[in-house]
CSV table of C-alpha atoms and ligand atoms in Angstrom, one decimal:
chain,number,residue,atom,x,y,z
U,1,MET,CA,-230.4,-49.8,-27.6
U,2,LEU,CA,-234.2,-49.9,-27.5
U,3,ILE,CA,-234.3,-46.6,-25.9
U,4,ASP,CA,-231.9,-44.8,-28.4
U,5,GLU,CA,-234.6,-46.0,-31.1
U,6,PHE,CA,-237.5,-44.7,-29.2
U,7,ILE,CA,-236.0,-41.4,-28.7
U,8,ALA,CA,-234.8,-40.9,-32.1
U,9,TRP,CA,-238.3,-42.1,-33.5
U,10,SER,CA,-240.2,-39.5,-31.1
U,11,VAL,CA,-237.9,-36.6,-32.4
U,12,ARG,CA,-238.6,-37.6,-35.8
U,13,TRP,CA,-242.3,-37.9,-34.9
U,14,SER,CA,-242.4,-34.4,-33.5
U,15,SER,CA,-240.0,-32.6,-36.3
U,16,ARG,CA,-242.7,-33.4,-38.8
U,17,SER,CA,-245.5,-31.3,-37.6
U,18,CYS,CA,-242.3,-28.6,-36.4
U,19,PHE,CA,-241.3,-28.4,-40.1
U,20,ALA,CA,-244.9,-28.2,-41.6
U,21,PHE,CA,-244.5,-24.6,-42.6
U,22,ASP,CA,-247.2,-21.9,-43.7
U,23,ASP,CA,-246.2,-20.9,-47.3
U,24,GLY,CA,-246.5,-17.8,-49.1
U,25,GLY,CA,-248.1,-14.2,-49.1
U,26,SER,CA,-250.1,-13.9,-45.5
U,27,LEU,CA,-246.7,-13.7,-43.5
U,28,VAL,CA,-246.5,-11.3,-40.6
U,29,PRO,CA,-242.9,-9.4,-40.7
U,30,PRO,CA,-241.6,-10.2,-37.1
U,31,TYR,CA,-241.1,-7.4,-34.8
U,32,ALA,CA,-238.1,-6.3,-32.7
U,33,PRO,CA,-238.1,-8.1,-29.2
U,34,ALA,CA,-237.7,-5.7,-26.5
U,35,ILE,CA,-234.4,-7.3,-25.6
U,36,PRO,CA,-231.2,-7.9,-28.0
U,37,ILE,CA,-231.3,-11.6,-29.6
U,38,HIS,CA,-228.9,-13.7,-31.6
U,39,LEU,CA,-228.2,-13.3,-35.3
U,40,TYR,CA,-227.2,-15.9,-37.6
U,41,VAL,CA,-225.9,-15.0,-40.9
U,42,HIS,CA,-225.9,-17.4,-43.8
U,43,ILE,CA,-223.4,-17.3,-46.9
U,44,PRO,CA,-224.5,-20.2,-49.4
U,45,PHE,CA,-221.1,-20.5,-51.4
U,46,CYS,CA,-218.5,-23.1,-51.4
U,47,VAL,CA,-215.5,-23.7,-54.3
U,48,GLN,CA,-216.5,-27.2,-54.4
U,49,LEU,CA,-219.8,-29.1,-53.1
U,50,CYS,CA,-219.1,-32.1,-50.8
U,51,PRO,CA,-221.2,-35.3,-51.1
U,52,TYR,CA,-222.3,-35.4,-47.9
U,53,CYS,CA,-223.5,-31.9,-47.2
U,54,SER,CA,-227.2,-31.0,-47.0
U,55,PHE,CA,-226.6,-27.4,-46.2
U,56,HIS,CA,-228.2,-24.9,-48.5
U,57,ARG,CA,-225.0,-24.0,-50.9
U,58,PHE,CA,-224.3,-23.4,-54.2
U,59,LEU,CA,-221.0,-23.6,-56.3
U,60,PHE,CA,-219.4,-20.3,-55.9
U,61,GLU,CA,-219.5,-17.7,-58.7
U,62,GLU,CA,-218.2,-14.2,-58.5
U,63,HIS,CA,-220.9,-12.5,-60.0
U,64,ALA,CA,-223.5,-14.2,-58.0
U,65,GLY,CA,-221.7,-14.0,-54.8
U,66,ARG,CA,-221.2,-10.0,-55.1
U,67,LEU,CA,-225.1,-9.3,-55.7
U,68,TYR,CA,-226.0,-11.8,-53.2
U,69,PHE,CA,-223.8,-9.7,-50.3
U,70,GLN,CA,-225.3,-6.7,-51.7
U,71,ALA,CA,-228.7,-8.3,-51.0
U,72,LEU,CA,-227.6,-9.2,-47.5
U,73,ARG,CA,-226.3,-5.8,-46.4
U,74,ARG,CA,-229.9,-4.6,-47.6
U,75,GLU,CA,-231.4,-7.2,-45.3
U,76,LEU,CA,-229.5,-6.2,-42.3
U,77,GLY,CA,-230.2,-2.5,-42.8
U,78,ILE,CA,-234.0,-3.7,-42.8
U,79,TYR,CA,-233.7,-5.3,-39.4
U,80,ALA,CA,-231.9,-2.6,-38.1
U,81,GLU,CA,-234.3,0.2,-39.3
U,82,LYS,CA,-237.2,-2.0,-37.5
U,83,GLY,CA,-235.2,-1.6,-34.3
U,84,PHE,CA,-233.8,-5.1,-34.0
U,85,ARG,CA,-230.9,-5.5,-31.5
U,86,PHE,CA,-228.4,-8.3,-31.4
U,87,SER,CA,-225.8,-9.2,-28.9
U,88,SER,CA,-223.9,-11.8,-31.1
U,89,VAL,CA,-223.5,-13.1,-34.4
U,90,TYR,CA,-222.7,-16.2,-36.1
U,91,ILE,CA,-222.0,-16.1,-39.7
U,92,GLY,CA,-222.0,-19.7,-41.0
U,93,GLY,CA,-222.4,-21.7,-44.4
U,94,GLY,CA,-221.4,-22.6,-47.1
U,95,THR,CA,-218.1,-21.1,-46.7
U,96,PRO,CA,-218.7,-17.4,-45.7
U,97,THR,CA,-214.7,-16.6,-46.2
U,98,VAL,CA,-215.2,-17.4,-49.9
U,99,MET,CA,-215.2,-13.7,-50.6
U,100,MET,CA,-213.1,-12.1,-48.0
U,101,ASP,CA,-213.7,-8.2,-49.0
U,102,GLU,CA,-217.3,-8.9,-49.2
U,103,LEU,CA,-217.3,-10.3,-45.9
U,104,LEU,CA,-215.2,-7.9,-44.2
U,105,ARG,CA,-217.6,-5.2,-45.7
U,106,THR,CA,-220.8,-7.1,-44.3
U,107,ILE,CA,-219.0,-7.5,-40.8
U,108,ASP,CA,-218.2,-3.6,-40.6
U,109,LEU,CA,-221.9,-2.5,-41.3
U,110,ILE,CA,-222.9,-5.1,-38.4
U,111,GLY,CA,-220.6,-3.5,-36.2
U,112,ASN,CA,-222.0,-0.2,-37.3
U,113,LEU,CA,-225.5,-1.3,-37.1
U,114,PHE,CA,-225.9,-3.4,-33.9
U,115,SER,CA,-222.5,-3.2,-32.1
U,116,PRO,CA,-222.8,-6.8,-31.0
U,117,ALA,CA,-220.5,-8.4,-27.8
U,118,GLU,CA,-219.3,-11.4,-30.0
U,119,ILE,CA,-219.1,-12.3,-34.1
U,120,SER,CA,-217.8,-15.9,-35.1
U,121,VAL,CA,-217.2,-17.0,-38.2
U,122,GLU,CA,-217.1,-20.5,-40.2
U,123,THR,CA,-214.4,-21.3,-42.6
U,124,ASN,CA,-212.9,-24.2,-44.4
U,125,PRO,CA,-209.4,-25.5,-44.4
U,126,ASP,CA,-208.4,-24.0,-47.7
U,127,ARG,CA,-209.1,-20.4,-46.5
U,128,LEU,CA,-207.3,-21.1,-43.1
U,129,ASP,CA,-204.1,-19.1,-42.8
U,130,GLY,CA,-202.7,-16.6,-40.7
U,131,GLY,CA,-203.5,-13.5,-43.2
U,132,MET,CA,-207.5,-14.5,-43.1
U,133,LEU,CA,-207.2,-14.9,-39.6
U,134,THR,CA,-205.4,-11.6,-38.9
U,135,SER,CA,-208.1,-9.8,-40.9
U,136,LEU,CA,-210.9,-11.3,-39.3
U,137,ALA,CA,-209.5,-10.4,-35.7
U,138,ARG,CA,-208.7,-6.7,-36.7
U,139,ALA,CA,-212.8,-6.6,-38.0
U,140,GLY,CA,-213.7,-7.6,-34.4
U,141,VAL,CA,-214.4,-11.5,-35.0
U,142,ARG,CA,-213.1,-13.4,-31.6
U,143,ARG,CA,-214.0,-17.0,-33.1
U,144,VAL,CA,-213.1,-18.8,-36.0
U,145,SER,CA,-214.6,-22.4,-36.9
U,146,VAL,CA,-212.9,-24.6,-39.4
U,147,GLY,CA,-214.7,-27.7,-40.8
U,148,ILE,CA,-211.9,-30.5,-40.8
U,149,GLN,CA,-213.9,-33.8,-40.3
U,150,SER,CA,-211.3,-36.1,-40.3
U,151,PHE,CA,-207.4,-36.6,-40.3
U,152,ALA,CA,-207.4,-40.1,-41.7
U,153,ASP,CA,-207.0,-40.0,-45.4
U,154,GLU,CA,-209.0,-42.8,-46.1
U,155,VAL,CA,-212.0,-40.7,-44.9
U,156,LEU,CA,-211.1,-37.8,-46.6
U,157,ARG,CA,-210.5,-39.2,-49.9
U,158,ALA,CA,-214.1,-41.3,-49.2
U,159,ILE,CA,-216.0,-37.9,-48.8
U,160,GLY,CA,-214.1,-35.7,-51.5
U,161,ARG,CA,-211.7,-33.3,-49.3
U,162,PHE,CA,-208.3,-35.2,-49.3
U,163,GLU,CA,-208.3,-33.6,-53.3
U,164,LYS,CA,-209.4,-30.5,-52.0
U,165,TYR,CA,-208.0,-29.5,-48.7
U,166,GLY,CA,-205.2,-32.0,-48.4
U,167,SER,CA,-204.3,-34.8,-46.2
U,168,GLY,CA,-204.8,-35.2,-42.5
U,169,SER,CA,-201.3,-34.4,-41.7
U,170,GLU,CA,-201.3,-31.1,-43.7
U,171,LEU,CA,-204.9,-30.4,-42.3
U,172,ALA,CA,-203.1,-30.9,-38.6
U,173,ARG,CA,-200.1,-28.5,-39.5
U,174,ARG,CA,-202.5,-25.9,-40.9
U,175,ILE,CA,-204.6,-25.7,-37.5
U,176,SER,CA,-201.2,-25.7,-35.5
U,177,ASP,CA,-200.0,-22.7,-37.5
U,178,SER,CA,-203.3,-20.9,-37.0
U,179,MET,CA,-203.4,-21.1,-33.3
U,180,GLY,CA,-203.2,-17.9,-31.1
U,181,ILE,CA,-204.3,-15.3,-33.7
U,182,VAL,CA,-208.0,-15.2,-32.4
U,183,ASP,CA,-209.8,-15.6,-29.1
U,184,THR,CA,-211.2,-19.4,-30.2
U,185,LEU,CA,-210.4,-21.6,-32.9
U,186,ASN,CA,-212.9,-24.5,-33.3
U,187,VAL,CA,-212.4,-27.4,-35.0
U,188,ASP,CA,-215.4,-29.3,-36.3
U,189,MET,CA,-214.9,-33.0,-36.6
U,190,ILE,CA,-217.5,-36.0,-38.0
U,191,TYR,CA,-217.8,-39.2,-36.2
U,192,ASN,CA,-219.3,-42.4,-37.6
U,193,PHE,CA,-218.9,-42.5,-41.1
U,194,PRO,CA,-219.5,-45.9,-42.4
U,195,ILE,CA,-216.0,-46.7,-43.7
U,196,GLN,CA,-214.1,-45.3,-40.4
U,197,ASP,CA,-213.0,-47.8,-38.1
U,198,ARG,CA,-211.9,-47.4,-34.2
U,199,ALA,CA,-208.2,-47.3,-35.6
U,200,MET,CA,-209.5,-44.0,-37.8
U,201,LEU,CA,-211.1,-42.6,-35.0
U,202,GLU,CA,-208.1,-43.1,-32.3
U,203,HIS,CA,-205.8,-41.3,-35.1
U,204,ASP,CA,-208.6,-38.6,-35.1
U,205,LEU,CA,-208.3,-38.3,-31.1
U,206,GLU,CA,-204.7,-38.7,-31.0
U,207,THR,CA,-204.0,-35.7,-33.6
U,208,LEU,CA,-206.7,-33.5,-31.8
U,209,LEU,CA,-204.8,-34.0,-28.2
U,210,ARG,CA,-201.5,-33.3,-30.0
U,211,ILE,CA,-202.6,-29.7,-31.5
U,212,LEU,CA,-204.8,-29.2,-28.9
U,213,PRO,CA,-207.4,-26.7,-30.3
U,214,ASP,CA,-209.1,-24.2,-28.2
U,215,GLN,CA,-212.4,-26.2,-28.7
U,216,ILE,CA,-213.7,-29.5,-30.9
U,217,THR,CA,-217.0,-30.0,-31.9
U,218,PHE,CA,-217.5,-33.7,-32.8
U,219,TYR,CA,-220.7,-34.1,-34.5
U,220,PRO,CA,-222.3,-37.6,-35.6
U,221,LEU,CA,-222.8,-38.2,-39.5
U,222,MET,CA,-226.2,-37.0,-40.2
U,223,VAL,CA,-227.7,-38.0,-43.3
U,224,SER,CA,-230.7,-36.4,-44.7
U,225,GLN,CA,-233.3,-38.2,-47.2
U,226,ALA,CA,-231.8,-36.6,-50.2
U,227,THR,CA,-228.2,-37.4,-49.6
U,228,ARG,CA,-228.7,-41.0,-48.2
U,229,SER,CA,-228.5,-43.0,-51.2
U,230,GLN,CA,-225.5,-41.4,-52.5
U,231,MET,CA,-223.7,-41.5,-49.0
U,232,GLU,CA,-224.5,-45.3,-49.0
U,233,ARG,CA,-223.3,-45.6,-52.3
U,234,ILE,CA,-220.0,-44.1,-51.3
U,235,MET,CA,-219.4,-45.4,-48.2
U,236,GLY,CA,-222.1,-48.1,-47.1
U,237,ARG,CA,-225.0,-47.9,-44.2
U,238,VAL,CA,-224.5,-45.7,-40.9
U,239,SER,CA,-224.3,-47.8,-38.3
U,240,PRO,CA,-226.4,-46.5,-34.8
U,241,SER,CA,-224.5,-48.9,-32.3
U,242,GLN,CA,-221.0,-47.6,-33.8
U,243,GLU,CA,-222.1,-44.1,-33.1
U,244,ARG,CA,-222.9,-45.1,-29.4
U,245,SER,CA,-219.5,-46.3,-29.0
U,246,PHE,CA,-217.4,-43.7,-30.6
U,247,TYR,CA,-219.4,-41.2,-28.4
U,248,GLY,CA,-218.4,-42.8,-25.6
U,249,ARG,CA,-214.5,-43.3,-26.7
U,250,ILE,CA,-214.7,-39.3,-27.6
U,251,THR,CA,-215.7,-38.3,-24.5
U,252,ASP,CA,-213.3,-40.4,-22.4
U,253,ALA,CA,-210.5,-39.6,-24.5
U,254,LEU,CA,-211.1,-35.5,-24.5
U,255,GLU,CA,-212.4,-35.5,-20.7
U,256,ASP,CA,-208.8,-34.7,-19.2
U,257,VAL,CA,-208.0,-32.0,-21.2
U,258,TYR,CA,-211.5,-30.6,-22.3
U,259,ALA,CA,-215.0,-29.8,-20.7
U,260,PRO,CA,-218.1,-30.0,-22.5
U,261,ASN,CA,-220.0,-27.2,-23.0
U,262,SER,CA,-222.7,-28.7,-25.4
U,263,ALA,CA,-223.5,-32.5,-25.7
U,264,TRP,CA,-220.9,-32.4,-28.7
U,265,CYS,CA,-218.7,-29.5,-28.3
U,266,PHE,CA,-215.9,-29.7,-25.7
U,267,SER,CA,-213.7,-26.7,-24.8
U,268,ARG,CA,-210.2,-26.0,-22.9
U,269,GLY,CA,-210.9,-22.6,-21.7
U,270,GLY,CA,-211.4,-19.4,-23.1
U,271,THR,CA,-214.9,-18.4,-24.4
U,272,PRO,CA,-216.6,-21.1,-25.8
U,273,MET,CA,-218.2,-20.9,-29.7
U,274,ILE,CA,-221.0,-23.1,-29.3
U,275,ASP,CA,-221.5,-23.1,-33.0
U,276,GLU,CA,-225.2,-23.8,-32.6
U,277,TYR,CA,-226.5,-20.3,-32.5
U,278,VAL,CA,-229.9,-22.2,-31.1
U,279,VAL,CA,-228.3,-23.5,-27.6
U,280,GLY,CA,-230.5,-22.3,-24.7
U,281,GLY,CA,-233.7,-21.8,-26.8
U,282,GLU,CA,-233.1,-18.1,-27.0
U,283,GLU,CA,-235.0,-16.0,-30.1
U,284,TYR,CA,-232.7,-15.4,-33.2
U,285,VAL,CA,-232.9,-13.7,-36.9
U,286,GLY,CA,-231.8,-15.5,-39.4
U,287,ALA,CA,-230.1,-13.6,-42.3
U,288,GLY,CA,-229.6,-14.8,-45.7
U,289,SER,CA,-231.0,-17.2,-48.4
U,290,GLY,CA,-232.4,-20.2,-46.9
U,291,ALA,CA,-231.4,-19.0,-43.1
U,292,PHE,CA,-233.9,-19.9,-40.1
U,293,GLY,CA,-235.0,-17.5,-37.4
U,294,LEU,CA,-237.1,-17.9,-34.2
U,295,VAL,CA,-238.6,-14.7,-33.5
U,296,ASN,CA,-241.8,-13.7,-31.5
U,297,GLY,CA,-242.5,-17.4,-30.8
U,298,ALA,CA,-242.3,-18.2,-34.7
U,299,ILE,CA,-239.8,-20.2,-36.7
U,300,ASN,CA,-239.1,-18.2,-39.8
U,301,ALA,CA,-237.2,-19.5,-43.0
U,302,ASN,CA,-236.2,-17.2,-45.9
U,303,THR,CA,-236.4,-17.9,-49.5
U,304,PHE,CA,-233.8,-20.7,-50.9
U,305,SER,CA,-234.0,-19.1,-54.5
U,306,LEU,CA,-231.2,-16.9,-54.9
U,307,PRO,CA,-233.1,-14.8,-57.6
U,308,GLU,CA,-235.9,-14.5,-55.3
U,309,TYR,CA,-233.8,-13.6,-52.4
U,310,ILE,CA,-232.3,-10.5,-54.3
U,311,ARG,CA,-235.4,-9.7,-56.0
U,312,MET,CA,-237.5,-9.3,-52.5
U,313,LEU,CA,-234.7,-7.1,-51.1
U,314,GLU,CA,-234.4,-4.6,-54.0
U,315,LYS,CA,-237.8,-4.3,-53.4
U,316,GLY,CA,-237.1,-3.4,-49.8
U,317,SER,CA,-239.0,-6.3,-48.2
U,318,LEU,CA,-237.9,-9.3,-46.1
U,319,PRO,CA,-237.2,-12.4,-47.9
U,320,ILE,CA,-239.2,-14.5,-45.1
U,321,ARG,CA,-241.1,-17.2,-47.4
U,322,HIS,CA,-242.1,-19.9,-44.6
U,323,ARG,CA,-243.5,-19.3,-41.2
U,324,ARG,CA,-244.5,-21.8,-38.5
U,325,VAL,CA,-246.1,-20.0,-34.9
U,326,PHE,CA,-245.2,-22.4,-32.3
U,327,SER,CA,-247.7,-23.6,-29.6
U,328,VAL,CA,-246.7,-22.8,-26.0
U,329,LYS,CA,-245.9,-26.5,-25.5
U,330,GLU,CA,-243.8,-26.9,-28.5
U,331,LEU,CA,-241.8,-23.7,-27.5
U,332,ALA,CA,-241.3,-25.1,-24.0
U,333,ARG,CA,-240.2,-28.2,-25.7
U,334,TYR,CA,-238.1,-26.7,-28.2
U,335,ASN,CA,-236.6,-24.8,-25.0
U,336,LEU,CA,-236.0,-28.2,-23.3
U,337,LEU,CA,-234.1,-29.6,-26.3
U,338,MET,CA,-231.9,-26.3,-26.8
U,339,ASN,CA,-231.1,-25.8,-23.1
U,340,LEU,CA,-230.1,-29.4,-22.1
U,341,PHE,CA,-228.2,-29.3,-25.5
U,342,GLY,CA,-226.0,-26.7,-23.6
U,343,LEU,CA,-226.1,-29.3,-20.7
U,344,LYS,CA,-228.3,-27.3,-18.1
U,345,LEU,CA,-231.9,-25.7,-17.7
U,346,ASP,CA,-232.3,-23.1,-15.1
U,347,LEU,CA,-235.8,-24.0,-13.6
U,348,GLN,CA,-236.6,-20.4,-12.3
U,349,GLY,CA,-235.7,-19.1,-16.3
U,350,PHE,CA,-238.3,-21.7,-17.6
U,351,ARG,CA,-240.9,-20.5,-15.1
U,352,LYS,CA,-240.6,-16.8,-15.7
U,353,ARG,CA,-240.6,-17.7,-19.4
U,354,PHE,CA,-243.6,-20.0,-19.8
U,355,GLY,CA,-245.6,-18.9,-16.5
U,356,ARG,CA,-245.6,-22.7,-15.4
U,357,SER,CA,-243.3,-25.1,-13.6
U,358,ILE,CA,-241.2,-27.3,-16.1
U,359,TRP,CA,-243.1,-30.5,-14.5
U,360,GLY,CA,-246.8,-28.8,-14.9
U,361,LEU,CA,-245.9,-28.1,-18.9
U,362,LEU,CA,-243.8,-31.3,-19.6
U,363,GLY,CA,-244.1,-33.5,-16.6
U,364,PRO,CA,-244.2,-36.7,-19.1
U,365,GLU,CA,-241.0,-35.8,-20.8
U,366,ILE,CA,-239.2,-35.1,-17.8
U,367,LEU,CA,-240.2,-38.4,-16.2
U,368,PHE,CA,-239.5,-40.2,-19.0
U,369,PHE,CA,-235.7,-38.8,-19.2
U,370,ALA,CA,-235.4,-39.0,-15.3
U,371,LEU,CA,-236.7,-42.6,-15.2
U,372,VAL,CA,-233.6,-43.3,-18.0
U,373,GLY,CA,-231.2,-41.8,-16.2
U,374,ALA,CA,-230.7,-39.1,-18.1
U,375,LEU,CA,-231.4,-36.1,-15.7
U,376,HIS,CA,-229.8,-34.8,-12.3
U,377,PHE,CA,-231.8,-32.4,-10.4
U,378,SER,CA,-230.9,-29.7,-7.9
U,379,PRO,CA,-233.4,-27.2,-6.4
U,380,SER,CA,-232.5,-24.3,-9.3
U,381,GLN,CA,-231.4,-26.5,-11.9
U,382,ILE,CA,-231.6,-29.4,-14.4
U,383,ARG,CA,-228.2,-31.1,-15.8
U,384,LEU,CA,-228.2,-33.7,-18.2
U,385,THR,CA,-225.6,-37.1,-16.8
U,386,ARG,CA,-223.2,-38.2,-19.0
U,387,ARG,CA,-225.8,-40.8,-20.2
U,388,GLY,CA,-228.1,-38.0,-20.9
U,389,ARG,CA,-225.5,-36.3,-23.2
U,390,TYR,CA,-225.5,-39.3,-25.6
U,391,TYR,CA,-229.5,-39.4,-25.7
U,392,TRP,CA,-229.3,-35.4,-26.3
U,393,VAL,CA,-226.8,-36.2,-29.2
U,394,ILE,CA,-229.6,-38.5,-30.8
U,395,MET,CA,-232.3,-36.0,-30.2
U,396,MET,CA,-229.9,-33.3,-31.8
U,397,ARG,CA,-229.0,-35.7,-34.7
U,398,GLU,CA,-232.6,-36.1,-35.7
U,399,PHE,CA,-233.6,-32.6,-34.9
U,400,PHE,CA,-231.0,-31.1,-37.4
U,401,THR,CA,-231.7,-34.3,-40.0
U,402,GLY,CA,-235.3,-32.6,-39.7
U,403,VAL,CA,-234.0,-29.6,-40.5
U,404,ASP,CA,-232.1,-30.9,-43.5
U,405,ASN,CA,-235.0,-32.5,-45.0
U,406,PHE,CA,-237.3,-29.3,-44.7
U,407,ARG,CA,-234.1,-27.7,-46.4
U,408,GLU,CA,-234.0,-30.1,-49.4
U,409,GLN,CA,-237.5,-30.1,-50.1
U,410,SER,CA,-237.8,-26.2,-50.2
U,411,ARG,CA,-234.8,-26.0,-52.5
U,412,GLU,CA,-236.5,-28.7,-54.6
U,413,ALA,CA,-239.9,-26.3,-54.3
U,414,ALA,CA,-237.2,-23.3,-55.4
U,415,GLY,CA,-236.0,-25.6,-58.6
U,416,LEU,CA,-232.7,-25.9,-57.0
L,1,LIG,S1,-219.4,-29.6,-46.3
L,1,LIG,FE1,-219.0,-27.2,-45.9
L,1,LIG,S2,-217.5,-26.9,-47.9
L,1,LIG,FE2,-219.0,-29.0,-48.1
L,1,LIG,S3,-220.6,-28.6,-49.4
L,1,LIG,FE3,-220.9,-28.4,-47.5
L,1,LIG,S4,-220.7,-26.3,-46.6
L,1,LIG,FE4,-219.4,-26.6,-48.3
């Protein structure tokens, strides 16, 4: 446990400088890299807002939604004019399927401008039906991810999803009925809610192993500074020791049927849908209000204000509002974090990218994780051990909590 706490503390500490962004006018616009990169597109609207959620999202309103999608298509057009090419596209939110006609028009434009090899879309259970999935599949979407969080009615009630999306058994039925329409249907789950006990977790696992979705992503509950007090009022305090034991149980229960393809994602064949477009540490553009991107060694964040987002694009400029240029060491650490989150790091690829061996650049970090039994070495790769997978869950939890905290500060600064 001491090691767990030390790892969590060190990621919190480095995230603080990582998210110390420059603000304002002197931003250098990104230029197109020589090779195709990834594209993340953010749709920040939901029909209802969940109390534990710290994503950048607004209550859906049709007029604002239409203006937003128009601005988004302008932003994509600017990237095309600048010569950007995208190999894969991940459309997340919010609820991207909240306006299907606008979403399909946007996917169509993405196909015409960039011809990406794969497009993935997130949705919510109330939107999940055969008609919607068929429309997405016809538009070229191969992978759909649906946020379920839990099948236990007590948990669903506590997080306000029972009334919104139905009981656990209704959710399970809806997923079963939706299988086989797109190549990969991913189910997002969350564990370690303070009111969740072992029996509720077992119920979640039994339900999943009965309906057998193509892929399961099991996130630990992540609580940002802004949502902490509300969460604790509703459900109590989050327990790190329960997180560790629940993670062990999840990996044990799923391993006969599912193979891990990241520290918290489990796939049973087909094309894995790694819903973190960041996995692998490669560069990506973030389009949409509040979206992040990593381009030319700098992390960029678009404005969180919807009026400003729309205004900037009407003037023909990219809506980037915050930027932070990474040092070589920071980029190497980011690369280590994201590659091993995807379970392996290619040593030759690392040397090619940074001009030095991983031991030369990140010797103390590698030594520490080797000593605590997190890494397995071969001549060409470093792989995460089973123990290391939980250490990476801790690090990614803290990293995303850092992102959430930055998001909350930016939303506050934008008057939201
Ligand atoms: S959890 Fe999902 S549905 Fe709920 S507010 Fe956040 S983005 Fe919207």
